[in-house]
């Protein structure tokens, strides 16, 4: 679109538009009319901005603009209905009545198959909904690409005042009340999952409502209430649905996961919750231990000798008259026994943490090995795996505590850190902490196994 025309349309200046047409009479003719040039025309812009006088002027100059779509697939009536500009909506509908095309205008659909009525419902424009229904009542029966009616959209976008207006103003209420979307959900399913008490209160008084409709997962509204996350209003919702004759389905044990229930975990989804949380925590711990122990090995406390010191004869010597070479740990020469023990424990902790990471990341589905001709008991292998993880975790915890105490004894020169009493306190404490971790993992695994056994029963 010409920049001058855009600026005039954006401002809604009718006088400026007329002056522009005097200067360039063909400026409106150069606005693209056919695909693939889907762009806003001046009428789109005036509908977005709410300039009713400008829209009236454009309609008189270029009536064809009213049927054109922009890059989002919206007609001017879509935009005016969504934005809530009632005067522009009436202007376009009057234009449609005068030109016998009002039904076409109201039934135009965007790429998601939404009509102007759908747009007005989503944004809660009751006055515009009323005008659109009077102009084209059959538009109330149109559905979106997800097979959603206007009632579905009103519940989905929590437009309760719109919902009440629609139920009272649509003639084929019975069909729409029990209509199922692409996931098989009626408006009662949606309202139950979203805990919309007022909507359910209004619905349960409707004589035409079927409260036991099954969605594509074979679930009724009561089933969704039982499966969904608990809420303080669950009891009240359940009472209202049951008072209307609602009940659970025979197959209410089936898992539910659809566009409505995203974020709602079923029993099947929660089955491995404890082990998943523990696995994530252990992975973080094992990764930190592996990082720290690796860092200690490549940069030990005190660092390395950097060169050969020279005496009067040019030989490399240390302060206690022992030769050394660059790259040798300084602590090795100063406190050889402590340093060797320290590196031993550091290496064990590093290897144990890596083994723990590999064990945690290994698959739990051992059934896949049967395709290789191996007769493997999956449950038994899982038990063996977690027993090994518990032992490795205990070992890592104890070694980290020992590594800390050994580092303190090397770096701190106070005698208390080098006495048997110090280790007599540290060793039981580290064993106790390791045992707590071991028992926690054992308890979590037992709880998981109990849930598995209960499900099998």
Tab-separated table of C-alpha atoms in Angstrom:
chain	number	residue	atom	x	y	z
A	1	UNK	CA	0.000	0.000	0.000
A	2	UNK	CA	1.155	3.506	-0.737
A	3	UNK	CA	2.694	5.121	2.336
A	4	UNK	CA	0.535	8.225	1.945
A	5	UNK	CA	-2.625	6.118	1.812
A	6	UNK	CA	-1.535	4.145	4.868
A	7	UNK	CA	-0.911	7.289	6.904
A	8	UNK	CA	-4.296	8.741	5.946
A	9	UNK	CA	-6.047	5.432	6.763
A	10	UNK	CA	-4.250	5.105	10.084
A	11	UNK	CA	-5.287	8.601	11.091
A	12	UNK	CA	-8.829	8.121	9.793
A	13	UNK	CA	-8.714	11.515	8.095
A	14	UNK	CA	-11.501	11.660	5.498
A	15	UNK	CA	-10.542	15.157	4.262
A	16	UNK	CA	-6.942	14.067	3.723
A	17	UNK	CA	-8.185	11.007	1.820
A	18	UNK	CA	-10.218	13.177	-0.546
A	19	UNK	CA	-7.247	15.515	-1.097
A	20	UNK	CA	-5.056	12.500	-1.801
A	21	UNK	CA	-7.523	11.201	-4.366
A	22	UNK	CA	-7.524	14.583	-6.109
A	23	UNK	CA	-3.736	14.411	-6.343
A	24	UNK	CA	-3.651	10.727	-7.330
A	25	UNK	CA	-7.054	9.400	-8.486
A	26	UNK	CA	-5.674	5.875	-9.067
A	27	UNK	CA	-4.167	5.422	-5.605
A	28	UNK	CA	-6.977	3.111	-4.427
A	29	UNK	CA	-6.775	1.130	-7.661
A	30	UNK	CA	-3.165	0.240	-6.888
A	31	UNK	CA	-4.081	-1.505	-3.647
A	32	UNK	CA	-3.614	-5.245	-4.427
A	33	UNK	CA	-6.912	-7.021	-4.965
A	34	UNK	CA	-5.943	-10.601	-5.680
A	35	UNK	CA	-3.664	-13.252	-4.140
A	36	UNK	CA	-0.863	-13.661	-3.349
A	37	UNK	CA	-0.818	-9.968	-2.410
A	38	UNK	CA	-2.781	-10.314	0.852
A	39	UNK	CA	-2.210	-7.016	2.604
A	40	UNK	CA	-4.312	-4.645	4.660
A	41	UNK	CA	-6.409	-2.338	2.567
A	42	UNK	CA	-7.627	1.014	3.946
A	43	UNK	CA	-10.840	-0.595	5.195
A	44	UNK	CA	-8.883	-3.141	7.263
A	45	UNK	CA	-6.932	-0.336	8.878
A	46	UNK	CA	-10.018	1.752	9.646
A	47	UNK	CA	-11.653	-1.338	11.237
A	48	UNK	CA	-8.572	-1.900	13.395
A	49	UNK	CA	-8.498	1.745	14.446
A	50	UNK	CA	-12.242	2.252	14.838
A	51	UNK	CA	-12.595	5.063	12.301
A	52	UNK	CA	-16.252	4.677	11.303
A	53	UNK	CA	-16.461	7.782	9.091
A	54	UNK	CA	-13.351	6.765	7.194
A	55	UNK	CA	-14.721	3.223	6.805
A	56	UNK	CA	-17.977	4.652	5.408
A	57	UNK	CA	-16.021	6.748	2.904
A	58	UNK	CA	-13.920	3.785	1.774
A	59	UNK	CA	-16.994	1.569	1.380
A	60	UNK	CA	-18.561	4.153	-0.884
A	61	UNK	CA	-15.389	4.449	-2.952
A	62	UNK	CA	-14.315	0.787	-3.114
A	63	UNK	CA	-17.078	-1.661	-2.021
A	64	UNK	CA	-14.915	-4.638	-2.997
A	65	UNK	CA	-12.599	-3.945	-0.054
A	66	UNK	CA	-15.224	-5.369	2.314
A	67	UNK	CA	-14.622	-8.948	1.101
A	68	UNK	CA	-10.847	-8.821	0.958
A	69	UNK	CA	-8.659	-10.621	3.471
A	70	UNK	CA	-5.394	-9.502	5.003
A	71	UNK	CA	-2.263	-11.574	5.553
A	72	UNK	CA	-3.911	-13.256	8.560
A	73	UNK	CA	-6.939	-14.263	6.551
A	74	UNK	CA	-9.264	-11.743	8.236
A	75	UNK	CA	-11.888	-9.646	6.533
A	76	UNK	CA	-12.731	-6.132	7.789
A	77	UNK	CA	-15.761	-7.589	9.616
A	78	UNK	CA	-13.508	-10.057	11.465
A	79	UNK	CA	-11.355	-7.173	12.696
A	80	UNK	CA	-14.220	-4.881	13.695
A	81	UNK	CA	-15.986	-7.745	15.517
A	82	UNK	CA	-12.860	-8.698	17.402
A	83	UNK	CA	-11.980	-5.127	18.367
A	84	UNK	CA	-15.536	-4.324	19.460
A	85	UNK	CA	-16.331	-1.433	17.154
A	86	UNK	CA	-20.107	-1.775	17.027
A	87	UNK	CA	-20.684	1.207	14.697
A	88	UNK	CA	-18.377	-0.227	12.053
A	89	UNK	CA	-19.978	-3.664	12.405
A	90	UNK	CA	-23.422	-2.114	11.847
A	91	UNK	CA	-22.057	-0.156	8.883
A	92	UNK	CA	-20.728	-3.293	7.191
A	93	UNK	CA	-23.863	-5.306	7.959
A	94	UNK	CA	-26.054	-2.529	6.519
A	95	UNK	CA	-23.857	-2.511	3.446
A	96	UNK	CA	-24.362	-6.268	3.196
A	97	UNK	CA	-28.123	-5.970	3.494
A	98	UNK	CA	-28.240	-3.322	0.791
A	99	UNK	CA	-26.128	-5.442	-1.534
A	100	UNK	CA	-27.656	-8.843	-0.619
A	101	UNK	CA	-24.365	-10.197	0.638
A	102	UNK	CA	-24.777	-10.018	4.404
A	103	UNK	CA	-24.742	-13.822	4.761
A	104	UNK	CA	-21.493	-14.024	2.822
A	105	UNK	CA	-19.930	-11.364	5.021
A	106	UNK	CA	-20.992	-13.142	8.222
A	107	UNK	CA	-19.926	-16.575	6.994
A	108	UNK	CA	-16.448	-15.616	5.830
A	109	UNK	CA	-13.840	-17.750	7.607
A	110	UNK	CA	-10.199	-17.207	8.476
A	111	UNK	CA	-7.541	-19.976	8.197
A	112	UNK	CA	-8.807	-21.420	11.501
A	113	UNK	CA	-12.375	-21.459	10.109
A	114	UNK	CA	-13.437	-18.728	12.526
A	115	UNK	CA	-16.260	-16.452	11.454
A	116	UNK	CA	-16.682	-12.853	12.679
A	117	UNK	CA	-19.115	-14.271	15.263
A	118	UNK	CA	-16.395	-16.556	16.620
A	119	UNK	CA	-14.037	-13.575	16.924
A	120	UNK	CA	-16.665	-11.585	18.825
A	121	UNK	CA	-17.292	-14.519	21.188
A	122	UNK	CA	-13.588	-14.976	21.928
A	123	UNK	CA	-13.212	-11.310	22.903
A	124	UNK	CA	-16.550	-11.122	24.736
A	125	UNK	CA	-18.384	-8.542	22.554
A	126	UNK	CA	-22.026	-9.226	23.452
A	127	UNK	CA	-23.445	-6.239	21.562
A	128	UNK	CA	-21.664	-7.280	18.388
A	129	UNK	CA	-22.718	-10.922	18.859
A	130	UNK	CA	-26.304	-9.731	18.996
A	131	UNK	CA	-25.955	-7.787	15.735
A	132	UNK	CA	-24.253	-10.686	13.942
A	133	UNK	CA	-26.877	-13.187	15.069
A	134	UNK	CA	-29.703	-10.925	13.919
A	135	UNK	CA	-28.024	-10.449	10.553
A	136	UNK	CA	-27.185	-14.138	10.031
A	137	UNK	CA	-28.615	-16.590	12.607
A	138	UNK	CA	-27.145	-19.637	10.885
A	139	UNK	CA	-23.609	-18.422	11.660
A	140	UNK	CA	-24.185	-19.694	15.222
A	141	UNK	CA	-23.961	-23.263	13.907
A	142	UNK	CA	-20.551	-22.840	12.280
A	143	UNK	CA	-17.542	-24.591	13.842
A	144	UNK	CA	-13.823	-23.850	13.847
A	145	UNK	CA	-11.032	-26.054	12.552
A	146	UNK	CA	-11.055	-27.828	15.942
A	147	UNK	CA	-14.794	-28.444	15.587
A	148	UNK	CA	-15.567	-25.871	18.281
A	149	UNK	CA	-18.908	-24.101	18.371
A	150	UNK	CA	-19.514	-20.603	19.708
A	151	UNK	CA	-20.398	-22.189	23.069
A	152	UNK	CA	-17.092	-24.066	23.180
A	153	UNK	CA	-15.234	-20.821	22.534
A	154	UNK	CA	-17.188	-18.947	25.199
A	155	UNK	CA	-16.259	-21.568	27.803
A	156	UNK	CA	-12.699	-21.979	26.527
A	157	UNK	CA	-11.990	-18.242	26.790
A	158	UNK	CA	-13.951	-17.867	30.053
A	159	UNK	CA	-16.544	-15.502	28.581
A	160	UNK	CA	-19.352	-16.459	30.962
A	161	UNK	CA	-21.589	-13.487	30.171
A	162	UNK	CA	-21.300	-14.345	26.479
A	163	UNK	CA	-22.117	-17.977	27.226
A	164	UNK	CA	-25.330	-17.067	29.077
A	165	UNK	CA	-26.353	-14.709	26.273
A	166	UNK	CA	-25.764	-17.342	23.610
A	167	UNK	CA	-27.645	-20.095	25.415
A	168	UNK	CA	-30.625	-17.804	25.762
A	169	UNK	CA	-30.496	-16.436	22.222
A	170	UNK	CA	-29.807	-19.462	20.007
A	171	UNK	CA	-32.714	-21.528	18.767
A	172	UNK	CA	-30.854	-24.863	18.315
A	173	UNK	CA	-29.545	-24.892	21.879
A	174	UNK	CA	-29.952	-28.645	22.380
A	175	UNK	CA	-27.595	-29.490	19.524
A	176	UNK	CA	-24.944	-26.997	20.583
A	177	UNK	CA	-25.109	-27.912	24.283
A	178	UNK	CA	-24.172	-31.514	23.534
A	179	UNK	CA	-21.963	-30.858	20.516
A	180	UNK	CA	-18.501	-32.443	20.707
A	181	UNK	CA	-15.291	-30.819	19.508
A	182	UNK	CA	-12.404	-32.605	17.791
A	183	UNK	CA	-11.405	-34.180	21.131
A	184	UNK	CA	-14.938	-35.286	21.808
A	185	UNK	CA	-15.449	-32.747	24.590
A	186	UNK	CA	-18.759	-31.010	25.151
A	187	UNK	CA	-18.985	-27.631	26.851
A	188	UNK	CA	-19.613	-29.476	30.138
A	189	UNK	CA	-16.286	-31.281	29.753
A	190	UNK	CA	-14.517	-27.952	29.181
A	191	UNK	CA	-16.238	-26.200	32.067
A	192	UNK	CA	-15.438	-29.084	34.425
A	193	UNK	CA	-11.749	-29.138	33.597
A	194	UNK	CA	-11.523	-25.360	33.934
A	195	UNK	CA	-13.456	-25.437	37.244
A	196	UNK	CA	-15.980	-22.874	35.982
A	197	UNK	CA	-18.573	-23.200	38.747
A	198	UNK	CA	-20.862	-20.486	37.403
A	199	UNK	CA	-20.985	-22.088	33.968
A	200	UNK	CA	-21.691	-25.521	35.453
A	201	UNK	CA	-24.350	-23.996	37.731
A	202	UNK	CA	-26.022	-22.544	34.643
A	203	UNK	CA	-25.636	-25.737	32.616
A	204	UNK	CA	-26.992	-28.226	35.138
A	205	UNK	CA	-30.355	-26.433	35.011
A	206	UNK	CA	-30.642	-26.954	31.234
A	207	UNK	CA	-33.135	-29.701	30.482
A	208	UNK	CA	-31.537	-30.480	27.112
A	209	UNK	CA	-28.051	-31.085	28.524
A	210	UNK	CA	-26.669	-34.626	28.343
A	211	UNK	CA	-24.307	-34.820	31.319
A	212	UNK	CA	-22.999	-38.296	30.491
A	213	UNK	CA	-21.585	-37.702	27.022
A	214	UNK	CA	-18.279	-39.542	26.514
A	215	UNK	CA	-15.360	-37.742	24.906
A	216	UNK	CA	-12.856	-39.390	22.569
A	217	UNK	CA	-11.114	-40.904	25.605
A	218	UNK	CA	-14.323	-42.447	26.845
A	219	UNK	CA	-14.626	-40.058	29.778
A	220	UNK	CA	-17.574	-38.162	31.180
A	221	UNK	CA	-17.395	-34.806	32.943
A	222	UNK	CA	-17.325	-36.589	36.331
A	223	UNK	CA	-14.359	-38.672	35.141
A	224	UNK	CA	-12.443	-35.518	34.236
A	225	UNK	CA	-13.237	-34.050	37.639
A	226	UNK	CA	-11.823	-37.145	39.342
A	227	UNK	CA	-8.721	-37.281	37.144
A	228	UNK	CA	-7.896	-33.574	37.170
A	229	UNK	CA	-5.877	-31.771	39.836
A	230	UNK	CA	-7.739	-31.298	43.124
A	231	UNK	CA	-9.440	-27.988	43.844
A	232	UNK	CA	-11.500	-26.517	46.664
A	233	UNK	CA	-14.539	-26.352	44.373
A	234	UNK	CA	-14.456	-30.010	43.290
A	235	UNK	CA	-17.130	-31.064	45.771
A	236	UNK	CA	-19.549	-28.373	44.648
A	237	UNK	CA	-18.940	-29.123	40.967
A	238	UNK	CA	-19.432	-32.833	41.539
A	239	UNK	CA	-22.702	-32.275	43.401
A	240	UNK	CA	-24.129	-30.116	40.609
A	241	UNK	CA	-23.215	-32.607	37.876
A	242	UNK	CA	-24.546	-35.561	39.865
A	243	UNK	CA	-27.768	-33.692	40.644
A	244	UNK	CA	-28.314	-33.450	36.882
A	245	UNK	CA	-27.815	-37.223	36.555
A	246	UNK	CA	-24.108	-37.251	35.795
A	247	UNK	CA	-21.862	-40.141	36.747
A	248	UNK	CA	-18.555	-41.842	35.908
A	249	UNK	CA	-18.119	-43.957	32.817
A	250	UNK	CA	-17.358	-47.670	32.937
A	251	UNK	CA	-13.908	-46.983	31.540
A	252	UNK	CA	-13.008	-44.128	33.852
A	253	UNK	CA	-9.664	-45.795	34.552
A	254	UNK	CA	-8.401	-44.843	31.102
A	255	UNK	CA	-5.782	-42.108	30.909
A	256	UNK	CA	-6.835	-38.724	29.543
A	257	UNK	CA	-4.609	-36.342	27.669
A	258	UNK	CA	-5.944	-33.918	25.112
A	259	UNK	CA	-5.901	-30.255	24.210
A	260	UNK	CA	-8.202	-29.515	27.133
A	261	UNK	CA	-6.305	-31.536	29.702
A	262	UNK	CA	-2.773	-30.385	28.931
A	263	UNK	CA	-0.865	-30.146	32.139
A	264	UNK	CA	-3.202	-32.589	33.950
A	265	UNK	CA	-1.333	-35.727	34.995
A	266	UNK	CA	-3.120	-39.046	35.227
A	267	UNK	CA	-2.166	-42.014	37.418
A	268	UNK	CA	-0.199	-43.404	34.510
A	269	UNK	CA	1.698	-40.133	34.114
A	270	UNK	CA	2.450	-39.935	37.850
A	271	UNK	CA	3.530	-43.539	38.151
A	272	UNK	CA	7.274	-42.803	38.043
A	273	UNK	CA	7.117	-39.400	39.722
A	274	UNK	CA	9.230	-40.305	42.753
A	275	UNK	CA	11.932	-42.121	40.810
A	276	UNK	CA	12.092	-39.335	38.242
A	277	UNK	CA	12.596	-36.665	40.899
A	278	UNK	CA	15.249	-38.733	42.686
A	279	UNK	CA	16.993	-39.523	39.401
A	280	UNK	CA	17.205	-35.827	38.509
A	281	UNK	CA	18.576	-34.968	41.959
A	282	UNK	CA	21.173	-37.732	41.837
A	283	UNK	CA	22.246	-36.696	38.346
A	284	UNK	CA	22.906	-33.167	39.585
A	285	UNK	CA	24.857	-34.453	42.586
A	286	UNK	CA	26.883	-36.948	40.541
A	287	UNK	CA	27.692	-34.308	37.910
A	288	UNK	CA	28.921	-31.880	40.566
A	289	UNK	CA	31.058	-34.568	42.200
A	290	UNK	CA	32.561	-35.579	38.863
A	291	UNK	CA	33.349	-31.935	38.056
A	292	UNK	CA	34.930	-31.202	41.445
A	293	UNK	CA	37.010	-34.387	41.585
A	294	UNK	CA	38.249	-33.870	38.034
A	295	UNK	CA	39.216	-30.312	38.885
A	296	UNK	CA	41.100	-31.479	41.972
A	297	UNK	CA	43.092	-33.976	39.904
A	298	UNK	CA	44.230	-31.453	37.295
A	299	UNK	CA	44.746	-28.558	39.738
A	300	UNK	CA	45.552	-29.958	43.214
A	301	UNK	CA	45.740	-27.645	46.247
A	302	UNK	CA	49.016	-25.742	46.177
A	303	UNK	CA	49.477	-26.204	42.440
A	304	UNK	CA	52.520	-27.637	40.625
A	305	UNK	CA	56.202	-26.880	40.535
A	306	UNK	CA	56.848	-24.585	37.579
A	307	UNK	CA	60.609	-25.009	37.090
A	308	UNK	CA	63.814	-26.554	38.377
A	309	UNK	CA	65.236	-24.605	41.308
A	310	UNK	CA	68.977	-24.197	41.146
A	311	UNK	CA	71.594	-24.430	43.870
A	312	UNK	CA	75.225	-23.408	43.588
A	313	UNK	CA	75.875	-26.478	41.430
A	314	UNK	CA	72.927	-25.830	39.114
A	315	UNK	CA	70.892	-28.861	40.293
A	316	UNK	CA	67.181	-28.765	40.906
A	317	UNK	CA	66.404	-29.001	44.624
A	318	UNK	CA	63.463	-28.275	46.924
A	319	UNK	CA	63.443	-26.443	50.200
A	320	UNK	CA	64.055	-29.754	51.990
A	321	UNK	CA	66.820	-30.689	49.593
A	322	UNK	CA	64.786	-33.104	47.450
A	323	UNK	CA	64.889	-32.800	43.720
A	324	UNK	CA	61.675	-32.109	41.803
A	325	UNK	CA	60.594	-31.427	38.238
A	326	UNK	CA	58.089	-29.036	36.676
A	327	UNK	CA	54.545	-30.445	36.644
A	328	UNK	CA	54.966	-32.289	39.942
A	329	UNK	CA	52.418	-31.460	42.619
A	330	UNK	CA	53.937	-29.367	45.376
A	331	UNK	CA	51.950	-31.271	48.022
A	332	UNK	CA	53.487	-34.511	46.800
A	333	UNK	CA	56.911	-33.308	47.897
A	334	UNK	CA	55.739	-31.600	51.071
A	335	UNK	CA	53.242	-34.204	52.366
A	336	UNK	CA	53.636	-37.285	50.265
A	337	UNK	CA	51.513	-39.772	52.258
A	338	UNK	CA	48.596	-37.404	52.731
A	339	UNK	CA	48.679	-36.395	49.099
A	340	UNK	CA	48.710	-39.994	47.826
A	341	UNK	CA	45.735	-40.889	50.021
A	342	UNK	CA	43.999	-37.735	48.871
A	343	UNK	CA	44.457	-38.575	45.167
A	344	UNK	CA	43.374	-42.193	45.711
A	345	UNK	CA	40.097	-41.110	47.246
A	346	UNK	CA	39.626	-38.391	44.620
A	347	UNK	CA	40.052	-40.952	41.821
A	348	UNK	CA	37.594	-43.359	43.434
A	349	UNK	CA	35.032	-40.583	43.906
A	350	UNK	CA	35.465	-39.521	40.269
A	351	UNK	CA	35.003	-43.046	38.929
A	352	UNK	CA	32.063	-43.735	41.257
A	353	UNK	CA	30.278	-40.548	40.179
A	354	UNK	CA	30.768	-41.375	36.489
A	355	UNK	CA	29.449	-44.891	37.068
A	356	UNK	CA	26.469	-43.425	38.912
A	357	UNK	CA	25.711	-41.073	35.992
A	358	UNK	CA	25.845	-43.952	33.499
A	359	UNK	CA	23.575	-46.077	35.713
A	360	UNK	CA	21.037	-43.263	36.103
A	361	UNK	CA	20.952	-42.589	32.373
A	362	UNK	CA	20.603	-46.263	31.428
A	363	UNK	CA	17.162	-47.282	30.117
A	364	UNK	CA	14.557	-48.825	32.383
A	365	UNK	CA	12.940	-50.790	29.564
A	366	UNK	CA	14.861	-54.061	29.620
A	367	UNK	CA	12.231	-55.767	27.480
A	368	UNK	CA	14.007	-54.499	24.378
A	369	UNK	CA	16.845	-56.972	24.993
A	370	UNK	CA	14.471	-59.863	24.329
A	371	UNK	CA	14.764	-59.132	20.644
A	372	UNK	CA	18.430	-60.155	20.954
A	373	UNK	CA	17.465	-63.578	22.251
A	374	UNK	CA	18.048	-62.688	25.914
A	375	UNK	CA	15.391	-63.815	28.373
A	376	UNK	CA	15.533	-60.921	30.840
A	377	UNK	CA	13.183	-60.292	33.722
A	378	UNK	CA	12.577	-56.546	33.433
A	379	UNK	CA	11.359	-56.136	37.022
A	380	UNK	CA	14.357	-58.008	38.419
A	381	UNK	CA	16.788	-55.976	36.321
A	382	UNK	CA	15.230	-52.709	37.520
A	383	UNK	CA	15.648	-53.903	41.112
A	384	UNK	CA	19.293	-54.766	40.497
A	385	UNK	CA	19.876	-51.413	38.816
A	386	UNK	CA	18.445	-49.418	41.733
A	387	UNK	CA	20.299	-51.524	44.281
A	388	UNK	CA	23.511	-50.631	42.496
A	389	UNK	CA	22.553	-46.960	42.378
A	390	UNK	CA	21.917	-46.954	46.132
A	391	UNK	CA	25.321	-48.497	46.844
A	392	UNK	CA	27.079	-46.089	44.488
A	393	UNK	CA	25.356	-43.090	46.056
A	394	UNK	CA	26.349	-44.250	49.543
A	395	UNK	CA	29.942	-44.680	48.347
A	396	UNK	CA	30.049	-41.251	46.705
A	397	UNK	CA	28.682	-39.484	49.800
A	398	UNK	CA	31.180	-41.186	52.128
A	399	UNK	CA	34.132	-40.506	49.814
A	400	UNK	CA	33.202	-36.834	49.370
A	401	UNK	CA	33.132	-36.374	53.151
A	402	UNK	CA	36.461	-38.195	53.483
A	403	UNK	CA	37.900	-36.123	50.634
A	404	UNK	CA	36.843	-32.949	52.437
A	405	UNK	CA	38.390	-34.004	55.732
A	406	UNK	CA	41.617	-35.069	54.026
A	407	UNK	CA	41.805	-31.701	52.228
A	408	UNK	CA	41.241	-29.887	55.526
A	409	UNK	CA	43.989	-31.912	57.223
A	410	UNK	CA	46.416	-30.969	54.444
A	411	UNK	CA	45.589	-27.273	54.133
A	412	UNK	CA	44.940	-26.526	57.815
A	413	UNK	CA	47.995	-26.868	59.975
A	414	UNK	CA	46.101	-27.090	63.254
A	415	UNK	CA	46.804	-30.305	65.137
A	416	UNK	CA	43.153	-31.065	65.811
A	417	UNK	CA	42.636	-31.967	62.145
A	418	UNK	CA	45.394	-34.569	62.326
A	419	UNK	CA	44.361	-36.440	65.467
A	420	UNK	CA	42.528	-39.813	65.579
A	421	UNK	CA	39.734	-38.062	67.512
A	422	UNK	CA	38.910	-35.961	64.488
A	423	UNK	CA	38.498	-39.025	62.273
A	424	UNK	CA	36.625	-40.854	65.029
A	425	UNK	CA	33.936	-38.150	64.735
A	426	UNK	CA	33.985	-37.724	60.942
A	427	UNK	CA	33.794	-41.402	59.966
A	428	UNK	CA	30.574	-42.170	61.896
A	429	UNK	CA	29.010	-38.919	60.692
A	430	UNK	CA	29.787	-39.680	57.059
A	431	UNK	CA	28.502	-43.231	57.457
A	432	UNK	CA	25.310	-41.898	59.029
A	433	UNK	CA	24.713	-39.415	56.212
A	434	UNK	CA	25.412	-42.053	53.592
A	435	UNK	CA	23.000	-44.414	55.320
A	436	UNK	CA	20.271	-41.754	55.288
A	437	UNK	CA	20.688	-41.337	51.543
A	438	UNK	CA	20.686	-45.118	51.070
A	439	UNK	CA	17.529	-45.560	53.141
A	440	UNK	CA	15.781	-42.685	51.350
A	441	UNK	CA	16.437	-44.297	47.983
A	442	UNK	CA	15.327	-47.669	49.316
A	443	UNK	CA	12.079	-46.183	50.653
A	444	UNK	CA	11.320	-44.438	47.371
A	445	UNK	CA	11.921	-47.646	45.413
A	446	UNK	CA	9.718	-49.660	47.783
A	447	UNK	CA	6.923	-47.112	47.424
A	448	UNK	CA	7.210	-47.285	43.660
A	449	UNK	CA	7.118	-51.108	43.724
A	450	UNK	CA	4.056	-51.067	45.985
A	451	UNK	CA	2.229	-48.815	43.524
A	452	UNK	CA	3.194	-51.136	40.649
A	453	UNK	CA	1.945	-54.170	42.562
A	454	UNK	CA	-1.298	-52.411	43.450
A	455	UNK	CA	-1.899	-51.548	39.806
A	456	UNK	CA	-1.281	-55.140	38.753
A	457	UNK	CA	-3.771	-56.368	41.343
